[in-house]
Amino acid sequence: MRETQAKNGCQVQKYKMLIDTDPGVDDAMAILMAHERAEVIGLSVAAGNVGLEHTLANALKLVEVIDTQTPVYAGCATPLVHASEDAADVHGSDGFGDTAYTPSTRSAESEHAALAILRASHEYAGSLVLVALAPLTNLALALKLDPDLPLRVARLVVMGGAVTGQGNYGTVPAEFNVGFDPEAAHVVFSAWPQFTLVDWEATMRHGLDFARFEAMLARGDARAKFYDSITAKTRAWSRGRGRPKLLIADALAMAVALEPDIVTRAEDHHVGVELDGKLTRGATVVDWQDRNARPANARIVLEVDQSRFEALLAAAVGAG
Ligand code: BDR
Ligand code: CA
């Protein structure tokens, strides 16, 4: 499943990875991390943090900043069933902090994201790592087109959910990616036999010290400079809300995807998605006591090695 290549005299592990994403500033860090350590075969893009025209433009800009040829595929512009509110208040109205960056001259591929996921799963059958950092709309669509998709994917890592109901979006227990498109999350969680789940509450346990993070960006290269500019607004927003730490959910999920043994505590349980309820729509419901007859579909990540996580962040912006 992995290839290795020599870099700076050491062996660096390479994965074949497809990232489903809605950049978004925390997606941006995850994408930087992935390109440092994995063979990224594509970015399939969905609407989420902001509208698709922005998430697509941001994905194209990122591959330009990284100076790579990773293909970018446009996917779903809306959730499967109901319209949802985006997260422009956190990420900026363009999703990248409203810095008015010069748009990339690159274009997206003509293939739809869901079809690109399916094609990649055939091309790299058994060796593809899928990392889902967005609402699960593209992946749900791919699954509906071909329910055998999970059989060809080596590993699926999902950033989503709030496993004990401490969410960050909409209804109290909902987390953004699941809450934005609960039907899509339901399709994926009920059809995928086994995936790794990195939820919002794990993100809260793995926050980053603001000053240390900013010092790291100051030591980094052009990627760090770009990341610094697009995250200035989000960092101010986080500080303004009195958050003690900087939270980068997608980066944590990417760390788990890149280095599965970074996980120091996890539990396997069944996770479902609540589709109804004024107070509960979008909640991830975990059968912590394994009381129902459904087999565990999710490995729920509870803790990771924080220093290894931070080392991956530093390497991604040339500050390792
Ligand atoms: C998730 O929601 C989005 O705002 C982030 O990009 C991340 O994927 C965190 O709840
Ligand atoms: Ca995201």
mmCIF file of N, CA and C and ligand atoms in Angstrom, residues 22 24 26-27 49 87 91 133-134 159 168 175-177 200 249-250, ligand 1:
data_model
loop_
_atom_site.group_PDB
_atom_site.id
_atom_site.type_symbol
_atom_site.label_atom_id
_atom_site.label_comp_id
_atom_site.label_asym_id
_atom_site.label_seq_id
_atom_site.Cartn_x
_atom_site.Cartn_y
_atom_site.Cartn_z
ATOM 1 N N ASP A 22 -13.603 20.532 1.416
ATOM 2 C CA ASP A 22 -14.356 21.769 1.169
ATOM 3 C C ASP A 22 -13.543 22.960 1.667
ATOM 4 N N GLY A 24 -12.078 26.229 2.854
ATOM 5 C CA GLY A 24 -11.835 25.931 4.262
ATOM 6 C C GLY A 24 -10.374 25.900 4.697
ATOM 7 N N ASP A 26 -9.089 24.805 7.593
ATOM 8 C CA ASP A 26 -8.481 23.616 8.210
ATOM 9 C C ASP A 26 -8.296 22.502 7.188
ATOM 10 N N ASP A 27 -9.132 22.482 6.163
ATOM 11 C CA ASP A 27 -8.854 21.591 5.031
ATOM 12 C C ASP A 27 -7.495 21.950 4.423
ATOM 13 N N ASN A 49 -17.986 24.443 3.867
ATOM 14 C CA ASN A 49 -17.582 25.652 4.603
ATOM 15 C C ASN A 49 -18.104 26.906 3.917
ATOM 16 N N ALA A 87 -20.185 27.867 6.723
ATOM 17 C CA ALA A 87 -19.381 28.267 7.885
ATOM 18 C C ALA A 87 -18.513 29.471 7.546
ATOM 19 N N HIS A 91 -14.547 30.766 8.453
ATOM 20 C CA HIS A 91 -13.479 30.637 7.443
ATOM 21 C C HIS A 91 -13.336 31.857 6.543
ATOM 22 N N LEU A 133 -12.972 15.073 4.423
ATOM 23 C CA LEU A 133 -12.836 16.235 5.308
ATOM 24 C C LEU A 133 -13.981 17.224 5.138
ATOM 25 N N ALA A 134 -14.995 16.817 4.401
ATOM 26 C CA ALA A 134 -16.086 17.725 4.027
ATOM 27 C C ALA A 134 -17.407 17.061 4.395
ATOM 28 N N MET A 159 -13.457 12.938 8.916
ATOM 29 C CA MET A 159 -13.556 13.970 9.943
ATOM 30 C C MET A 159 -15.033 14.316 10.052
ATOM 31 N N ASN A 168 -20.618 21.545 17.088
ATOM 32 C CA ASN A 168 -20.191 22.904 16.772
ATOM 33 C C ASN A 168 -21.058 23.557 15.691
ATOM 34 N N GLU A 175 -22.123 18.240 14.582
ATOM 35 C CA GLU A 175 -20.827 18.766 14.104
ATOM 36 C C GLU A 175 -21.025 19.198 12.654
ATOM 37 N N PHE A 176 -20.200 20.137 12.179
ATOM 38 C CA PHE A 176 -20.465 20.762 10.883
ATOM 39 C C PHE A 176 -20.590 19.764 9.722
ATOM 40 N N ASN A 177 -19.613 18.900 9.518
ATOM 41 C CA ASN A 177 -19.634 18.058 8.311
ATOM 42 C C ASN A 177 -20.852 17.140 8.264
ATOM 43 N N TRP A 200 -15.255 15.985 16.269
ATOM 44 C CA TRP A 200 -14.993 17.336 16.768
ATOM 45 C C TRP A 200 -14.464 17.324 18.199
ATOM 46 N N ALA A 249 -9.533 20.764 12.878
ATOM 47 C CA ALA A 249 -10.135 19.430 12.828
ATOM 48 C C ALA A 249 -9.584 18.578 11.678
ATOM 49 N N ASP A 250 -9.555 19.154 10.489
ATOM 50 C CA ASP A 250 -9.166 18.351 9.321
ATOM 51 C C ASP A 250 -7.697 17.930 9.399
HETATM 52 C C1 BDR B 1 -15.306 20.501 10.135
HETATM 53 O O1 BDR B 1 -16.217 21.465 9.635
HETATM 54 C C2 BDR B 1 -15.577 22.402 8.801
HETATM 55 O O2 BDR B 1 -15.875 23.713 9.184
HETATM 56 C C3 BDR B 1 -14.115 22.117 8.873
HETATM 57 O O3 BDR B 1 -13.508 22.289 7.605
HETATM 58 C C4 BDR B 1 -14.028 20.688 9.333
HETATM 59 O O4 BDR B 1 -14.016 19.798 8.249
HETATM 60 C C5 BDR B 1 -15.163 20.669 11.627
HETATM 61 O O5 BDR B 1 -16.390 20.494 12.250
#
